Amino acid sequence: MGKIFCLMGKSSSGKDTIYKRLMEDSALGLKRIVPYTTRPIREGEQEGVEYHFVNEEKLAFLQSEEKVVEVRAYDTVHGVWKYFTVCDDQMDLEKEFYAVIGTLESWRGMCGYFGRDVMVPVYIEVEDGLRLERALLRERCQAAPKYTELCRRFLADAEDFSEENLKKEGIAVRFQNVDFEKCYNEIKIFIQKEKTV
């Protein structure tokens, strides 16, 4: 039986970079679950890599087909953006192991859909000051920086990933992403062990 490794953490904790490296690591043999969103594509992102970028009509169609595992809506300064996970016909949990980037809300939805025995949390942490520096640096590189949205996400993360919420979801194992290589290697070893359990 396969498992789904769900990478979680506050914004700018390095989830995307670690996820990309995990997917490139042939020794792990992880398959990709690309999440969907209705938000606009950011500079440097590619359709089908970070997300599938869709409109509300496509979301409604997928819901009518009962393929949406979970959906979250965020009221941003640019309007309501939705993020969701789709169980497509290519998934085969009998044979394969998967990785996805998620939030605690998506984690709960996927646990409800697939079962907790299939889901494995990979929680990545970075000290808030360093995380804010990284977020600001990344936003400055955008053609049209959205600093207000950066601040909204930063504050929302403190509430979403509170110690109380992490405890409630049973997320005890954490990976500190101060030194990227060290953090990545710890996560790789963790995944390798989980694949044998």
Short mmCIF file of C-alpha atoms in Angstrom, two decimals:
data_model
loop_
_atom_site.label_atom_id
_atom_site.label_comp_id
_atom_site.label_asym_id
_atom_site.label_seq_id
_atom_site.Cartn_x
_atom_site.Cartn_y
_atom_site.Cartn_z
CA MET A 1 0.00 0.00 0.00
CA GLY A 2 1.30 3.44 -0.93
CA LYS A 3 1.30 6.62 1.15
CA ILE A 4 0.89 10.34 0.56
CA PHE A 5 3.58 12.57 2.10
CA CYS A 6 2.04 15.97 2.80
CA LEU A 7 4.58 18.80 3.09
CA MET A 8 3.27 21.56 5.32
CA GLY A 9 4.59 24.73 6.88
CA LYS A 10 4.09 28.46 7.01
CA SER A 11 4.70 30.57 3.92
CA SER A 12 8.38 30.94 2.94
CA SER A 13 9.43 27.94 5.03
CA GLY A 14 10.95 26.32 1.93
CA LYS A 15 8.22 23.80 1.12
CA ASP A 16 8.33 24.40 -2.64
CA THR A 17 12.12 24.04 -2.88
CA ILE A 18 12.18 20.89 -0.76
CA TYR A 19 9.24 19.45 -2.69
CA LYS A 20 10.97 20.04 -6.05
CA ARG A 21 14.12 18.34 -4.79
CA LEU A 22 12.14 15.36 -3.44
CA MET A 23 10.41 14.93 -6.78
CA GLU A 24 13.76 15.01 -8.62
CA ASP A 25 15.24 12.35 -6.32
CA SER A 26 14.88 9.08 -8.25
CA ALA A 27 15.91 7.09 -5.17
CA LEU A 28 12.63 8.10 -3.50
CA GLY A 29 10.43 7.39 -6.52
CA LEU A 30 7.68 9.76 -5.39
CA LYS A 31 4.82 10.65 -7.72
CA ARG A 32 3.45 14.17 -7.94
CA ILE A 33 0.03 15.34 -6.81
CA VAL A 34 -0.27 18.79 -8.32
CA PRO A 35 -2.79 20.93 -6.41
CA TYR A 36 -5.26 23.25 -8.13
CA THR A 37 -5.92 26.94 -7.54
CA THR A 38 -8.09 29.74 -8.88
CA ARG A 39 -5.47 32.37 -8.01
CA PRO A 40 -3.42 34.01 -10.78
CA ILE A 41 -0.14 32.42 -11.77
CA ARG A 42 2.93 34.12 -10.26
CA GLU A 43 6.04 35.06 -12.17
CA GLY A 44 8.32 32.03 -12.41
CA GLU A 45 5.52 29.49 -11.90
CA GLN A 46 4.45 27.01 -14.57
CA GLU A 47 1.08 25.44 -15.23
CA GLY A 48 1.04 21.86 -13.97
CA VAL A 49 4.21 22.27 -11.90
CA GLU A 50 3.40 24.30 -8.78
CA TYR A 51 -0.36 24.23 -9.44
CA HIS A 52 -3.01 23.68 -12.05
CA PHE A 53 -4.36 27.21 -12.55
CA VAL A 54 -8.09 27.06 -13.24
CA ASN A 55 -11.23 29.19 -13.08
CA GLU A 56 -14.38 28.79 -10.97
CA GLU A 57 -16.17 26.98 -13.81
CA LYS A 58 -13.51 24.25 -13.91
CA LEU A 59 -13.72 23.86 -10.13
CA ALA A 60 -17.51 23.49 -10.35
CA PHE A 61 -17.14 20.87 -13.09
CA LEU A 62 -14.64 18.82 -11.05
CA GLN A 63 -16.94 19.02 -8.03
CA SER A 64 -19.86 17.77 -10.14
CA GLU A 65 -17.66 14.82 -11.18
CA GLU A 66 -16.96 14.15 -7.44
CA LYS A 67 -13.20 14.38 -8.02
CA VAL A 68 -12.48 17.19 -5.53
CA VAL A 69 -10.90 15.77 -2.35
CA GLU A 70 -10.90 19.07 -0.45
CA VAL A 71 -11.22 22.79 -1.20
CA ARG A 72 -10.17 25.91 0.72
CA ALA A 73 -11.18 29.53 0.06
CA TYR A 74 -9.12 32.54 1.14
CA ASP A 75 -10.49 36.07 1.06
CA THR A 76 -7.38 37.94 -0.08
CA VAL A 77 -6.89 41.62 -0.87
CA HIS A 78 -7.23 40.57 -4.55
CA GLY A 79 -10.50 38.66 -4.09
CA VAL A 80 -11.34 35.08 -3.12
CA TRP A 81 -8.72 32.54 -4.14
CA LYS A 82 -9.45 28.83 -3.88
CA TYR A 83 -6.99 25.99 -3.50
CA PHE A 84 -8.01 22.35 -3.84
CA THR A 85 -6.89 18.77 -4.34
CA VAL A 86 -8.26 16.52 -7.06
CA CYS A 87 -8.20 12.71 -7.09
CA ASP A 88 -7.63 11.96 -10.74
CA ASP A 89 -7.71 8.65 -12.57
CA GLN A 90 -3.92 8.36 -12.65
CA MET A 91 -3.53 7.90 -8.88
CA ASP A 92 -2.73 4.34 -7.78
CA LEU A 93 -2.21 4.10 -4.02
CA GLU A 94 -1.96 0.33 -4.26
CA LYS A 95 1.44 0.66 -5.94
CA GLU A 96 2.75 4.21 -5.70
CA PHE A 97 3.93 6.76 -3.12
CA TYR A 98 2.99 10.42 -3.59
CA ALA A 99 4.01 13.85 -2.31
CA VAL A 100 1.93 17.01 -2.13
CA ILE A 101 2.26 20.46 -0.58
CA GLY A 102 -0.65 21.29 1.72
CA THR A 103 -2.06 23.21 4.65
CA LEU A 104 -3.59 21.86 7.85
CA GLU A 105 -7.00 22.33 6.26
CA SER A 106 -6.03 20.34 3.16
CA TRP A 107 -4.35 17.77 5.43
CA ARG A 108 -7.65 17.23 7.28
CA GLY A 109 -9.56 16.94 4.01
CA MET A 110 -7.11 14.43 2.55
CA CYS A 111 -7.10 12.39 5.77
CA GLY A 112 -10.90 12.27 5.56
CA TYR A 113 -10.81 11.21 1.92
CA PHE A 114 -7.85 8.80 1.84
CA GLY A 115 -7.60 7.79 5.54
CA ARG A 116 -4.96 8.61 8.16
CA ASP A 117 -3.15 5.34 7.54
CA VAL A 118 -2.25 6.61 4.04
CA MET A 119 -1.36 10.19 5.00
CA VAL A 120 2.09 11.12 6.42
CA PRO A 121 2.75 14.72 7.60
CA VAL A 122 6.10 16.39 6.83
CA TYR A 123 6.08 19.66 8.77
CA ILE A 124 8.79 22.21 7.89
CA GLU A 125 9.65 25.06 10.27
CA VAL A 126 11.65 28.27 9.99
CA GLU A 127 12.03 30.95 12.67
CA ASP A 128 9.53 33.76 11.94
CA GLY A 129 12.11 36.54 11.45
CA LEU A 130 14.08 34.53 8.91
CA ARG A 131 10.87 33.43 7.23
CA LEU A 132 9.72 37.05 6.87
CA GLU A 133 13.10 38.01 5.35
CA ARG A 134 12.79 35.20 2.80
CA ALA A 135 9.20 36.18 1.95
CA LEU A 136 10.17 39.82 1.42
CA LEU A 137 13.11 38.86 -0.79
CA ARG A 138 10.89 36.61 -2.93
CA GLU A 139 8.17 39.25 -3.25
CA ARG A 140 10.66 41.95 -4.32
CA CYS A 141 11.56 39.75 -7.30
CA GLN A 142 7.98 39.81 -8.62
CA ALA A 143 7.13 42.16 -11.49
CA ALA A 144 4.32 43.62 -9.35
CA PRO A 145 5.09 42.91 -5.69
CA LYS A 146 2.02 42.31 -3.49
CA TYR A 147 3.30 43.29 -0.05
CA THR A 148 -0.19 43.58 1.44
CA GLU A 149 -0.92 39.96 0.49
CA LEU A 150 2.46 38.90 1.89
CA CYS A 151 1.53 40.44 5.25
CA ARG A 152 -1.93 38.85 5.21
CA ARG A 153 -0.42 35.40 4.56
CA PHE A 154 2.22 35.86 7.25
CA LEU A 155 -0.37 36.74 9.89
CA ALA A 156 -2.83 34.05 8.78
CA ASP A 157 -0.08 31.41 9.04
CA ALA A 158 0.50 32.22 12.72
CA GLU A 159 -3.14 31.34 13.39
CA ASP A 160 -3.46 28.42 10.95
CA PHE A 161 -0.28 26.66 12.13
CA SER A 162 -0.68 27.44 15.83
CA GLU A 163 0.74 24.97 18.33
CA GLU A 164 -2.82 24.09 19.33
CA ASN A 165 -3.79 23.23 15.75
CA LEU A 166 -0.62 21.21 15.15
CA LYS A 167 -1.23 19.24 18.35
CA LYS A 168 -4.86 18.64 17.41
CA GLU A 169 -3.76 17.13 14.09
CA GLY A 170 -1.14 14.94 15.77
CA ILE A 171 1.78 16.58 13.99
CA ALA A 172 4.76 15.99 16.28
CA VAL A 173 7.70 15.43 13.91
CA ARG A 174 9.19 18.68 12.64
CA PHE A 175 12.04 19.56 10.31
CA GLN A 176 13.98 22.81 10.85
CA ASN A 177 14.88 24.46 7.53
CA VAL A 178 17.76 26.69 8.53
CA ASP A 179 20.39 24.67 6.65
CA PHE A 180 18.66 23.45 3.49
CA GLU A 181 20.89 20.41 2.82
CA LYS A 182 20.62 19.17 6.40
CA CYS A 183 16.85 19.63 6.41
CA TYR A 184 16.44 17.93 3.04
CA ASN A 185 18.53 14.91 4.07
CA GLU A 186 16.55 14.51 7.31
CA ILE A 187 13.29 14.55 5.35
CA LYS A 188 14.65 12.08 2.79
CA ILE A 189 15.67 9.61 5.52
CA PHE A 190 12.27 10.05 7.20
CA ILE A 191 10.42 9.29 3.94
CA GLN A 192 12.60 6.27 3.20
CA LYS A 193 11.77 4.84 6.63
CA GLU A 194 8.05 5.57 6.29
CA LYS A 195 7.93 3.77 2.95
CA THR A 196 9.00 0.55 4.66
CA VAL A 197 6.47 0.72 7.51
#
